[in-house]
Amino acid sequence: MGCCTKRCGLITGAVIGAAVALLGGILIPVGNMLIEETVLQEALIAPGTPAYENWLSPGGAVHRQFWFFNVQNAREVVEEGATPVVVETGPYTYLTRYLPKAHVNFNPNDTVSYLLPLGAIFEPSLSVGPEEDIITSLNLAVAGAYSLIPKALHPLLETMIKSSNSSLFQRRSVRELLWGYKDPMLKATVGLFAPYNGTFDGYYTVYTGAGDINKVGVIDKWRGSRSLQFWDDKYCNMINGTDGSNFAPFVDATKPIFFFSSDICRSVSANFQHSVDLKEIPVYRFGLLPSTLASPVDNPDNHCYCRDPKTTKNCTMAGVLDISSCQNGQPIYISLPHFLHGTPSLHKAIKGLNPIEEHHKTYLDVEPITGITLGFAKRIQVNMMFGPSKVITVLKKINESIIFPLVWMNEVTTPMPAHAIVLAFFRYASDELFSDGATGRRVCELAEGGAGGPDQDVGCDPEGPARLGPGRLRLLPGRVRRHWVQQ
């Protein structure tokens, strides 16, 4: 209960500011000023502020759900060169990000450094079966060795595969595939996310917002560097934005938000899509554009993410990101689930895929006043590449390189109910502050159109566009306008 009170203090302070304005009889200017000043003060990442409590430890449960691509015809693929057929199996759900940030140190330049502890606890009640469920999947060691070992040494790899009785596919438990098992060929631990529990992401160094609230949460350094070392280009190596958990207060719906994801080894942007109610809280939903993983032909900014012209058909393939440079050379490709927005050849190579925008897109739900991300669905698919070989028996029937889907995950959060209630109360009090009881008019919001474009309705009457009235207010210049409409 006490922890919730701290987390919600930022919003509660805004409510108090609204109440003071109401009682003082100077409704609009003082209310605006008090809300703005309260949010700007309490949004700093500094001990004692509600923003710090929310930043330090997760405010709601964060789960990772995993869906595996269970291979149905492994023998036919190896012996006859048949097209792989897969069936999606899941979810297998784990509680993650339940640990507070570690080794938190404040620096003289208005930044704070920390490590993000990693851990996963299996949630049987949220899963389709136990961790012991068996999945037929790609052999991680064989596929990895195919790319890592030079072709001149493939005869040696053939010997290793045969002597260990390995093949292109294997049957492993959910726990083994995710968190690791001892591979008979490599005599080492292999797993999609091994090692995980007890490890850390970072160090991160982010701005606290002191001196410039617009930089609150923005990453200054990751692993001690202001840029990445994975890509052969300054642009692709840029670290932009926050880690996605928060943004500067008073979010502008007309501008994209930027965040860095260590899972995909790059920064991305998200654009405003529409307003939604998250447990009765109006939030801005931002989503990734299809251009994020578009081919360099359609999005020239992605030219530096193309590292293997042969596999990506001379960099014309859309929907996948080669992250081998940050996976110790392992042929790992990241995509959206079921190759959403991917080149048709990706779907043609695998039978059983069914990309659905609503189920497989990534989005963030951001509360626009505080800039806090209250909900999100980060959906990523992990794939491995393998190809034909005249030497390796289990690959002789393979005709061309295949980017093979292994598992896709949905990292999702649920806000605490108490947090939601206080936010809803803030919105109610804010609407009371900006409403006119005598005429029955209410407050709506318009995001101002950029570059002279039309205003965008982001919080008005869903039955039609709002009519601007003489009582229109501006909460902050160039941000979100509040205005009267007749109810």
Tab-separated table of C-alpha atoms in Angstrom:
chain	number	residue	atom	x	y	z
A	1	MET	CA	0.000	0.000	0.000
A	2	GLY	CA	2.762	2.436	0.941
A	3	CYS	CA	4.674	1.621	-2.224
A	4	CYS	CA	1.634	2.328	-4.324
A	5	THR	CA	1.201	5.689	-2.578
A	6	LYS	CA	4.730	6.670	-3.555
A	7	ARG	CA	4.269	5.544	-7.136
A	8	CYS	CA	1.075	7.489	-7.495
A	9	GLY	CA	2.346	10.642	-5.822
A	10	LEU	CA	3.120	12.347	-9.117
A	11	ILE	CA	-0.466	12.008	-10.252
A	12	THR	CA	-1.869	12.743	-6.801
A	13	GLY	CA	0.139	15.958	-6.675
A	14	ALA	CA	-1.452	17.027	-9.908
A	15	VAL	CA	-4.890	16.283	-8.424
A	16	ILE	CA	-4.099	18.411	-5.369
A	17	GLY	CA	-2.997	21.216	-7.651
A	18	ALA	CA	-6.322	21.004	-9.439
A	19	ALA	CA	-8.243	21.048	-6.160
A	20	VAL	CA	-6.371	24.099	-4.886
A	21	ALA	CA	-7.190	25.934	-8.083
A	22	LEU	CA	-10.862	25.085	-7.751
A	23	LEU	CA	-11.036	26.301	-4.155
A	24	GLY	CA	-9.082	29.435	-4.909
A	25	GLY	CA	-11.566	30.666	-7.492
A	26	ILE	CA	-8.891	31.354	-10.093
A	27	LEU	CA	-9.659	28.213	-12.031
A	28	ILE	CA	-7.834	28.230	-15.326
A	29	PRO	CA	-4.481	30.038	-15.007
A	30	VAL	CA	-3.538	28.817	-11.521
A	31	GLY	CA	-4.800	25.288	-12.194
A	32	ASN	CA	-2.774	25.077	-15.352
A	33	MET	CA	0.310	26.428	-13.631
A	34	LEU	CA	0.016	24.161	-10.576
A	35	ILE	CA	-0.486	21.015	-12.615
A	36	GLU	CA	2.403	21.880	-14.884
A	37	GLU	CA	4.767	22.793	-12.063
A	38	THR	CA	3.821	19.734	-9.997
A	39	VAL	CA	4.368	17.326	-12.850
A	40	LEU	CA	7.651	18.928	-13.885
A	41	GLN	CA	8.996	18.799	-10.314
A	42	GLU	CA	7.871	15.280	-9.468
A	43	ALA	CA	8.879	13.784	-12.843
A	44	LEU	CA	12.602	14.072	-12.004
A	45	ILE	CA	14.503	10.835	-11.391
A	46	ALA	CA	15.693	11.789	-7.937
A	47	PRO	CA	15.310	10.137	-4.505
A	48	GLY	CA	12.068	11.220	-2.879
A	49	THR	CA	10.094	11.868	-6.070
A	50	PRO	CA	7.252	9.569	-7.196
A	51	ALA	CA	8.943	9.283	-10.599
A	52	TYR	CA	12.016	7.813	-8.892
A	53	GLU	CA	9.965	5.155	-7.114
A	54	ASN	CA	8.215	4.253	-10.359
A	55	TRP	CA	11.542	4.167	-12.229
A	56	LEU	CA	13.453	2.166	-9.615
A	57	SER	CA	11.110	-0.801	-9.395
A	58	PRO	CA	8.445	-2.156	-11.767
A	59	GLY	CA	5.017	-0.701	-11.031
A	60	GLY	CA	3.082	-3.672	-12.368
A	61	ALA	CA	3.593	-7.287	-13.286
A	62	VAL	CA	5.717	-7.782	-16.412
A	63	HIS	CA	5.372	-11.152	-18.129
A	64	ARG	CA	7.060	-12.752	-21.089
A	65	GLN	CA	4.882	-15.152	-23.015
A	66	PHE	CA	6.588	-17.581	-25.394
A	67	TRP	CA	5.067	-19.324	-28.412
A	68	PHE	CA	7.183	-22.031	-30.080
A	69	PHE	CA	7.068	-23.162	-33.691
A	70	ASN	CA	6.683	-26.930	-33.320
A	71	VAL	CA	8.034	-28.693	-36.445
A	72	GLN	CA	5.652	-31.362	-37.760
A	73	ASN	CA	7.706	-32.934	-40.555
A	74	ALA	CA	11.342	-32.916	-39.415
A	75	ARG	CA	12.230	-36.225	-41.135
A	76	GLU	CA	10.722	-35.153	-44.471
A	77	VAL	CA	12.653	-31.872	-44.427
A	78	VAL	CA	16.009	-33.615	-43.865
A	79	GLU	CA	15.493	-36.654	-46.084
A	80	GLU	CA	13.290	-35.283	-48.865
A	81	GLY	CA	13.831	-31.529	-48.827
A	82	ALA	CA	10.166	-30.897	-47.954
A	83	THR	CA	8.970	-27.441	-46.943
A	84	PRO	CA	8.940	-27.249	-43.127
A	85	VAL	CA	5.488	-27.314	-41.532
A	86	VAL	CA	5.122	-25.691	-38.117
A	87	VAL	CA	2.358	-25.398	-35.528
A	88	GLU	CA	2.399	-22.598	-32.977
A	89	THR	CA	2.490	-23.914	-29.387
A	90	GLY	CA	2.043	-21.640	-26.369
A	91	PRO	CA	1.952	-19.485	-24.431
A	92	TYR	CA	4.488	-20.486	-21.805
A	93	THR	CA	4.530	-17.548	-19.426
A	94	TYR	CA	7.217	-16.201	-17.094
A	95	LEU	CA	7.237	-13.346	-14.616
A	96	THR	CA	10.151	-11.068	-15.529
A	97	ARG	CA	11.515	-7.655	-14.527
A	98	TYR	CA	10.370	-8.183	-10.943
A	99	LEU	CA	13.681	-7.032	-9.463
A	100	PRO	CA	14.510	-3.353	-8.816
A	101	LYS	CA	17.384	-1.691	-10.624
A	102	ALA	CA	20.754	-2.502	-9.043
A	103	HIS	CA	23.980	-0.568	-8.358
A	104	VAL	CA	22.194	2.784	-8.737
A	105	ASN	CA	24.681	5.670	-8.717
A	106	PHE	CA	23.946	9.356	-9.324
A	107	ASN	CA	26.569	11.244	-11.294
A	108	PRO	CA	27.610	14.937	-11.173
A	109	ASN	CA	26.335	15.616	-14.730
A	110	ASP	CA	22.643	15.047	-13.876
A	111	THR	CA	22.709	11.383	-14.894
A	112	VAL	CA	22.195	8.150	-13.000
A	113	SER	CA	23.804	4.780	-13.742
A	114	TYR	CA	22.358	1.343	-12.979
A	115	LEU	CA	22.191	-2.317	-13.903
A	116	LEU	CA	18.943	-4.018	-14.896
A	117	PRO	CA	18.764	-7.475	-13.222
A	118	LEU	CA	17.330	-10.286	-15.340
A	119	GLY	CA	15.216	-13.119	-13.993
A	120	ALA	CA	12.328	-15.338	-15.019
A	121	ILE	CA	9.838	-17.265	-12.863
A	122	PHE	CA	7.557	-19.772	-14.566
A	123	GLU	CA	3.805	-19.092	-14.202
A	124	PRO	CA	1.978	-22.434	-14.663
A	125	SER	CA	-1.486	-20.873	-14.328
A	126	LEU	CA	-0.788	-18.575	-17.289
A	127	SER	CA	0.717	-21.305	-19.494
A	128	VAL	CA	-0.718	-24.020	-21.739
A	129	GLY	CA	1.438	-26.679	-20.126
A	130	PRO	CA	4.487	-27.336	-17.950
A	131	GLU	CA	8.062	-26.416	-18.783
A	132	GLU	CA	8.662	-30.109	-19.459
A	133	ASP	CA	6.502	-30.003	-22.621
A	134	ILE	CA	8.531	-31.289	-25.587
A	135	ILE	CA	9.004	-29.168	-28.705
A	136	THR	CA	10.491	-30.268	-32.027
A	137	SER	CA	12.665	-27.355	-33.073
A	138	LEU	CA	15.772	-26.448	-34.999
A	139	ASN	CA	19.015	-27.806	-33.580
A	140	LEU	CA	20.644	-24.624	-32.292
A	141	ALA	CA	24.159	-26.070	-32.280
A	142	VAL	CA	24.018	-27.452	-35.826
A	143	ALA	CA	22.472	-24.301	-37.299
A	144	GLY	CA	24.892	-22.073	-35.428
A	145	ALA	CA	27.954	-24.090	-36.390
A	146	TYR	CA	26.911	-24.061	-40.052
A	147	SER	CA	27.485	-20.269	-40.131
A	148	LEU	CA	30.303	-19.968	-37.607
A	149	ILE	CA	32.584	-22.669	-39.008
A	150	PRO	CA	34.245	-21.798	-42.347
A	151	LYS	CA	33.090	-23.925	-45.280
A	152	ALA	CA	36.567	-25.353	-45.640
A	153	LEU	CA	36.061	-27.006	-42.242
A	154	HIS	CA	32.550	-28.313	-42.929
A	155	PRO	CA	33.898	-31.870	-43.326
A	156	LEU	CA	34.963	-31.619	-39.682
A	157	LEU	CA	31.488	-30.354	-38.755
A	158	GLU	CA	29.967	-33.322	-40.597
A	159	THR	CA	32.056	-35.641	-38.439
A	160	MET	CA	30.990	-33.831	-35.265
A	161	ILE	CA	27.306	-34.078	-36.219
A	162	LYS	CA	27.509	-37.798	-36.977
A	163	SER	CA	29.626	-38.737	-33.966
A	164	SER	CA	27.195	-36.977	-31.599
A	165	ASN	CA	24.142	-38.450	-33.361
A	166	SER	CA	22.854	-34.918	-33.986
A	167	SER	CA	20.541	-33.761	-36.765
A	168	LEU	CA	19.036	-30.584	-38.174
A	169	PHE	CA	16.123	-30.782	-35.743
A	170	GLN	CA	15.857	-31.887	-32.137
A	171	ARG	CA	13.269	-32.594	-29.452
A	172	ARG	CA	13.777	-30.530	-26.312
A	173	SER	CA	11.692	-29.307	-23.394
A	174	VAL	CA	10.489	-25.738	-23.160
A	175	ARG	CA	12.848	-25.147	-20.243
A	176	GLU	CA	15.838	-26.503	-22.155
A	177	LEU	CA	15.182	-24.491	-25.307
A	178	LEU	CA	14.738	-21.221	-23.398
A	179	TRP	CA	17.254	-21.429	-20.575
A	180	GLY	CA	19.829	-23.938	-21.768
A	181	TYR	CA	20.941	-27.574	-22.023
A	182	LYS	CA	24.256	-29.336	-22.545
A	183	ASP	CA	24.596	-29.965	-26.248
A	184	PRO	CA	26.120	-33.381	-27.134
A	185	MET	CA	27.981	-32.032	-30.169
A	186	LEU	CA	29.499	-28.874	-28.657
A	187	LYS	CA	29.810	-30.267	-25.120
A	188	ALA	CA	28.645	-26.854	-23.911
A	189	THR	CA	25.455	-25.175	-22.696
A	190	VAL	CA	23.200	-23.975	-25.497
A	191	GLY	CA	19.860	-22.139	-25.217
A	192	LEU	CA	17.882	-19.316	-26.758
A	193	PHE	CA	18.363	-17.072	-23.712
A	194	ALA	CA	21.150	-18.853	-21.844
A	195	PRO	CA	22.425	-17.628	-19.490
A	196	TYR	CA	19.566	-15.501	-18.130
A	197	ASN	CA	18.662	-15.770	-14.440
A	198	GLY	CA	21.223	-13.961	-12.319
A	199	THR	CA	22.574	-11.884	-15.217
A	200	PHE	CA	22.246	-8.151	-15.916
A	201	ASP	CA	21.522	-5.795	-18.790
A	202	GLY	CA	23.676	-2.668	-18.798
A	203	TYR	CA	25.238	-0.634	-17.352
A	204	TYR	CA	22.768	2.063	-18.358
A	205	THR	CA	23.386	5.766	-17.730
A	206	VAL	CA	20.332	7.987	-18.192
A	207	TYR	CA	19.500	11.641	-17.612
A	208	THR	CA	17.568	12.471	-14.454
A	209	GLY	CA	15.764	15.458	-15.998
A	210	ALA	CA	17.452	17.972	-13.710
A	211	GLY	CA	18.204	21.067	-15.752
A	212	ASP	CA	16.173	19.798	-18.725
A	213	ILE	CA	13.021	17.806	-18.031
A	214	ASN	CA	12.773	16.924	-21.734
A	215	LYS	CA	15.800	14.657	-21.271
A	216	VAL	CA	14.403	12.673	-18.326
A	217	GLY	CA	15.086	8.975	-18.866
A	218	VAL	CA	17.024	9.565	-22.091
A	219	ILE	CA	19.956	7.166	-22.351
A	220	ASP	CA	23.373	8.837	-22.213
A	221	LYS	CA	25.424	5.619	-22.238
A	222	TRP	CA	24.898	1.888	-22.516
A	223	ARG	CA	27.720	-0.376	-21.379
A	224	GLY	CA	29.851	2.715	-20.947
A	225	SER	CA	29.503	3.981	-24.522
A	226	ARG	CA	27.362	6.659	-26.157
A	227	SER	CA	27.063	4.597	-29.322
A	228	LEU	CA	26.768	0.949	-30.284
A	229	GLN	CA	29.563	-1.107	-31.815
A	230	PHE	CA	27.379	-3.593	-33.725
A	231	TRP	CA	26.820	-1.826	-37.024
A	232	ASP	CA	29.256	-0.478	-39.595
A	233	ASP	CA	27.614	2.917	-39.651
A	234	LYS	CA	27.353	5.898	-37.313
A	235	TYR	CA	23.610	6.256	-37.909
A	236	CYS	CA	22.703	2.655	-37.040
A	237	ASN	CA	25.007	2.754	-34.006
A	238	MET	CA	23.152	5.706	-32.451
A	239	ILE	CA	21.483	5.190	-29.063
A	240	ASN	CA	18.299	7.249	-29.176
A	241	GLY	CA	15.636	7.961	-26.585
A	242	THR	CA	14.788	6.178	-23.344
A	243	ASP	CA	14.449	2.496	-22.488
A	244	GLY	CA	10.721	2.779	-23.227
A	245	SER	CA	9.493	2.783	-19.617
A	246	ASN	CA	9.007	6.543	-19.492
A	247	PHE	CA	9.261	9.679	-21.600
A	248	ALA	CA	9.294	13.412	-20.914
A	249	PRO	CA	6.050	14.808	-19.418
A	250	PHE	CA	3.379	16.378	-21.639
A	251	VAL	CA	3.819	13.977	-24.553
A	252	ASP	CA	3.312	15.515	-27.993
A	253	ALA	CA	1.165	13.159	-30.073
A	254	THR	CA	2.353	14.779	-33.317
A	255	LYS	CA	5.953	13.656	-32.787
A	256	PRO	CA	7.464	10.150	-32.686
A	257	ILE	CA	8.935	8.758	-29.491
A	258	PHE	CA	12.324	7.053	-29.502
A	259	PHE	CA	13.608	4.179	-27.400
A	260	PHE	CA	16.505	1.733	-27.340
A	261	SER	CA	16.017	-2.021	-27.019
A	262	SER	CA	19.008	-4.167	-26.108
A	263	ASP	CA	16.991	-7.237	-27.213
A	264	ILE	CA	17.300	-6.151	-30.845
A	265	CYS	CA	20.574	-4.221	-30.495
A	266	ARG	CA	19.233	-0.978	-31.944
A	267	SER	CA	17.086	2.103	-31.376
A	268	VAL	CA	13.635	2.441	-32.884
A	269	SER	CA	10.880	5.026	-33.072
A	270	ALA	CA	7.138	4.703	-32.550
A	271	ASN	CA	4.385	6.939	-33.890
A	272	PHE	CA	1.061	7.949	-32.375
A	273	GLN	CA	-1.750	5.690	-33.560
A	274	HIS	CA	-4.799	6.587	-31.497
A	275	SER	CA	-6.034	7.192	-27.960
A	276	VAL	CA	-7.270	4.269	-25.902
A	277	ASP	CA	-8.628	3.817	-22.389
A	278	LEU	CA	-6.396	1.663	-20.201
A	279	LYS	CA	-8.504	0.781	-17.159
A	280	GLU	CA	-10.403	4.053	-17.641
A	281	ILE	CA	-7.191	6.044	-18.108
A	282	PRO	CA	-6.854	7.863	-21.442
A	283	VAL	CA	-3.448	7.013	-22.898
A	284	TYR	CA	-1.670	7.580	-26.191
A	285	ARG	CA	-0.914	4.399	-28.104
A	286	PHE	CA	2.349	4.521	-30.048
A	287	GLY	CA	3.280	1.740	-32.458
A	288	LEU	CA	6.165	0.715	-34.671
A	289	LEU	CA	5.762	1.543	-38.334
A	290	PRO	CA	6.214	-1.149	-41.011
A	291	SER	CA	9.219	0.884	-42.195
A	292	THR	CA	11.107	-0.138	-39.017
A	293	LEU	CA	12.082	-3.466	-40.581
A	294	ALA	CA	11.584	-2.471	-44.205
A	295	SER	CA	14.252	-3.294	-46.755
A	296	PRO	CA	16.744	-0.549	-47.636
A	297	VAL	CA	14.992	-0.351	-50.998
A	298	ASP	CA	11.875	1.020	-49.282
A	299	ASN	CA	13.589	2.662	-46.308
A	300	PRO	CA	17.131	3.840	-47.151
A	301	ASP	CA	17.786	4.529	-43.447
A	302	ASN	CA	17.975	0.763	-42.951
A	303	HIS	CA	20.880	0.274	-45.353
A	304	CYS	CA	23.372	-0.174	-42.529
A	305	TYR	CA	21.338	-2.998	-40.964
A	306	CYS	CA	21.842	-5.199	-44.022
A	307	ARG	CA	24.909	-7.329	-43.259
A	308	ASP	CA	24.404	-10.388	-45.482
A	309	PRO	CA	23.400	-9.471	-49.053
A	310	LYS	CA	23.251	-13.143	-50.065
A	311	THR	CA	20.711	-14.228	-47.442
A	312	THR	CA	18.671	-11.029	-47.783
A	313	LYS	CA	18.613	-11.257	-51.592
A	314	ASN	CA	20.842	-8.250	-52.162
A	315	CYS	CA	19.261	-6.363	-49.250
A	316	THR	CA	15.747	-6.461	-50.747
A	317	MET	CA	14.263	-8.632	-47.982
A	318	ALA	CA	11.880	-6.878	-45.572
A	319	GLY	CA	10.729	-7.904	-42.114
A	320	VAL	CA	13.931	-9.297	-40.583
A	321	LEU	CA	16.959	-7.860	-38.783
A	322	ASP	CA	20.300	-9.682	-38.766
A	323	ILE	CA	21.667	-9.286	-35.223
A	324	SER	CA	24.536	-11.773	-35.546
A	325	SER	CA	26.976	-8.938	-34.836
A	326	CYS	CA	25.646	-8.674	-31.263
A	327	GLN	CA	25.177	-12.447	-30.811
A	328	ASN	CA	28.804	-13.525	-31.091
A	329	GLY	CA	28.360	-14.326	-34.767
A	330	GLN	CA	25.406	-16.681	-34.266
A	331	PRO	CA	23.058	-16.455	-37.305
A	332	ILE	CA	20.193	-14.882	-35.339
A	333	TYR	CA	17.545	-12.839	-37.118
A	334	ILE	CA	14.867	-10.810	-35.324
A	335	SER	CA	11.423	-10.167	-36.777
A	336	LEU	CA	7.868	-9.480	-35.752
A	337	PRO	CA	5.842	-12.640	-34.977
A	338	HIS	CA	4.980	-14.823	-37.973
A	339	PHE	CA	7.119	-12.474	-40.108
A	340	LEU	CA	4.519	-9.708	-39.923
A	341	HIS	CA	5.305	-7.114	-42.647
A	342	GLY	CA	7.881	-9.532	-44.039
A	343	THR	CA	8.794	-10.321	-47.624
A	344	PRO	CA	6.506	-13.029	-49.126
A	345	SER	CA	9.465	-15.398	-49.575
A	346	LEU	CA	9.769	-15.670	-45.777
A	347	HIS	CA	6.225	-17.052	-45.563
A	348	LYS	CA	6.655	-19.254	-48.625
A	349	ALA	CA	9.626	-21.035	-47.047
A	350	ILE	CA	7.623	-22.129	-43.967
A	351	LYS	CA	4.105	-23.556	-43.886
A	352	GLY	CA	1.873	-22.752	-40.914
A	353	LEU	CA	2.561	-19.048	-40.434
A	354	ASN	CA	-0.341	-16.634	-40.052
A	355	PRO	CA	0.652	-13.004	-39.359
A	356	ILE	CA	-2.153	-10.924	-37.820
A	357	GLU	CA	-1.566	-7.214	-37.240
A	358	GLU	CA	-3.649	-6.975	-34.061
A	359	HIS	CA	-2.005	-10.000	-32.407
A	360	HIS	CA	1.566	-9.497	-33.545
A	361	LYS	CA	2.294	-5.743	-33.555
A	362	THR	CA	4.349	-3.925	-30.930
A	363	TYR	CA	2.956	-0.887	-29.111
A	364	LEU	CA	3.348	1.298	-26.015
A	365	ASP	CA	0.528	2.999	-24.086
A	366	VAL	CA	1.854	6.272	-22.668
A	367	GLU	CA	-0.005	8.497	-20.186
A	368	PRO	CA	0.434	11.889	-21.902
A	369	ILE	CA	0.633	14.188	-18.866
A	370	THR	CA	3.298	12.298	-16.909
A	371	GLY	CA	5.003	10.501	-19.812
A	372	ILE	CA	4.844	7.172	-17.944
A	373	THR	CA	4.377	4.026	-20.038
A	374	LEU	CA	1.448	2.297	-18.340
A	375	GLY	CA	1.097	-0.615	-20.736
A	376	PHE	CA	2.966	-2.180	-23.595
A	377	ALA	CA	3.216	-5.263	-25.763
A	378	LYS	CA	6.742	-5.868	-27.054
A	379	ARG	CA	6.480	-8.679	-29.585
A	380	ILE	CA	9.633	-10.180	-31.059
A	381	GLN	CA	10.330	-13.372	-32.981
A	382	VAL	CA	13.700	-15.147	-32.798
A	383	ASN	CA	14.870	-16.891	-35.975
A	384	MET	CA	18.015	-18.722	-37.088
A	385	MET	CA	19.444	-19.030	-40.572
A	386	PHE	CA	20.794	-22.184	-42.159
A	387	GLY	CA	21.441	-23.146	-45.765
A	388	PRO	CA	22.386	-25.884	-48.205
A	389	SER	CA	25.576	-27.896	-48.070
A	390	LYS	CA	27.212	-30.484	-50.313
A	391	VAL	CA	29.189	-31.855	-47.371
A	392	ILE	CA	26.875	-31.882	-44.354
A	393	THR	CA	24.429	-34.746	-44.781
A	394	VAL	CA	21.499	-33.213	-42.862
A	395	LEU	CA	21.672	-30.140	-45.139
A	396	LYS	CA	22.136	-31.795	-48.532
A	397	LYS	CA	18.415	-31.651	-49.359
A	398	ILE	CA	18.105	-27.980	-48.452
A	399	ASN	CA	17.823	-25.911	-51.626
A	400	GLU	CA	18.479	-22.390	-50.355
A	401	SER	CA	19.124	-20.416	-47.198
A	402	ILE	CA	16.163	-20.377	-44.802
A	403	ILE	CA	15.448	-17.951	-41.984
A	404	PHE	CA	13.717	-20.383	-39.648
A	405	PRO	CA	11.314	-19.263	-36.859
A	406	LEU	CA	12.109	-20.676	-33.412
A	407	VAL	CA	9.958	-18.794	-30.914
A	408	TRP	CA	8.145	-15.507	-30.570
A	409	MET	CA	7.617	-13.665	-27.322
A	410	ASN	CA	5.210	-11.090	-26.052
A	411	GLU	CA	6.521	-8.977	-23.192
A	412	VAL	CA	3.471	-7.372	-21.657
A	413	THR	CA	2.714	-5.403	-18.501
A	414	THR	CA	-0.404	-4.910	-16.426
A	415	PRO	CA	-0.663	-1.692	-14.379
A	416	MET	CA	-1.470	-1.987	-10.688
A	417	PRO	CA	-5.211	-1.444	-10.089
A	418	ALA	CA	-4.533	1.207	-7.430
A	419	HIS	CA	-2.243	3.053	-9.816
A	420	ALA	CA	-4.991	2.982	-12.403
A	421	ILE	CA	-7.568	4.306	-9.958
A	422	VAL	CA	-5.444	7.291	-8.957
A	423	LEU	CA	-4.686	8.092	-12.582
A	424	ALA	CA	-8.374	7.904	-13.405
A	425	PHE	CA	-9.124	10.247	-10.486
A	426	PHE	CA	-6.499	12.670	-11.770
A	427	ARG	CA	-8.179	12.711	-15.159
A	428	TYR	CA	-11.554	13.264	-13.532
A	429	ALA	CA	-10.249	16.113	-11.404
A	430	SER	CA	-8.463	17.597	-14.386
A	431	ASP	CA	-11.659	17.525	-16.443
A	432	GLU	CA	-13.514	19.186	-13.564
A	433	LEU	CA	-10.818	21.837	-13.495
A	434	PHE	CA	-11.277	22.584	-17.189
A	435	SER	CA	-15.074	22.153	-17.461
A	436	ASP	CA	-17.861	24.730	-17.423
A	437	GLY	CA	-20.674	23.541	-15.138
A	438	ALA	CA	-23.029	26.361	-16.150
A	439	THR	CA	-23.178	25.422	-19.841
A	440	GLY	CA	-22.506	21.693	-19.601
A	441	ARG	CA	-19.543	21.996	-21.933
A	442	ARG	CA	-16.664	19.570	-21.465
A	443	VAL	CA	-12.959	19.466	-22.277
A	444	CYS	CA	-11.498	17.640	-25.248
A	445	GLU	CA	-7.986	17.464	-26.593
A	446	LEU	CA	-6.534	18.148	-29.987
A	447	ALA	CA	-2.929	17.417	-30.861
A	448	GLU	CA	-1.734	20.285	-33.006
A	449	GLY	CA	-0.925	19.310	-36.560
A	450	GLY	CA	2.713	19.462	-37.498
A	451	ALA	CA	4.137	21.584	-40.309
A	452	GLY	CA	0.915	23.520	-40.652
A	453	GLY	CA	-1.173	20.355	-41.023
A	454	PRO	CA	-4.624	19.825	-39.539
A	455	ASP	CA	-5.157	19.225	-35.839
A	456	GLN	CA	-5.593	15.564	-34.874
A	457	ASP	CA	-8.424	14.475	-32.572
A	458	VAL	CA	-6.802	12.507	-29.756
A	459	GLY	CA	-9.365	12.687	-26.992
A	460	CYS	CA	-12.694	14.133	-28.138
A	461	ASP	CA	-16.248	12.989	-28.692
A	462	PRO	CA	-15.938	9.620	-30.494
A	463	GLU	CA	-19.131	10.351	-32.441
A	464	GLY	CA	-17.638	13.240	-34.340
A	465	PRO	CA	-14.995	15.954	-34.407
A	466	ALA	CA	-15.161	18.519	-31.651
A	467	ARG	CA	-16.314	22.084	-32.315
A	468	LEU	CA	-13.885	24.686	-31.190
A	469	GLY	CA	-15.445	27.190	-28.830
A	470	PRO	CA	-14.423	30.553	-27.484
A	471	GLY	CA	-13.116	28.996	-24.259
A	472	ARG	CA	-10.250	27.123	-25.893
A	473	LEU	CA	-7.220	26.778	-23.635
A	474	ARG	CA	-3.599	25.927	-24.247
A	475	LEU	CA	-2.026	23.729	-21.596
A	476	LEU	CA	1.462	24.120	-23.027
A	477	PRO	CA	2.460	25.896	-26.252
A	478	GLY	CA	2.916	23.498	-29.134
A	479	ARG	CA	1.754	20.505	-27.114
A	480	VAL	CA	-1.848	19.430	-26.521
A	481	ARG	CA	-4.661	21.950	-26.661
A	482	ARG	CA	-7.691	21.701	-24.399
A	483	HIS	CA	-10.896	23.282	-25.667
A	484	TRP	CA	-14.614	23.477	-24.934
A	485	VAL	CA	-17.201	21.438	-26.788
A	486	GLN	CA	-20.952	21.407	-26.224
A	487	GLN	CA	-22.197	18.168	-24.594
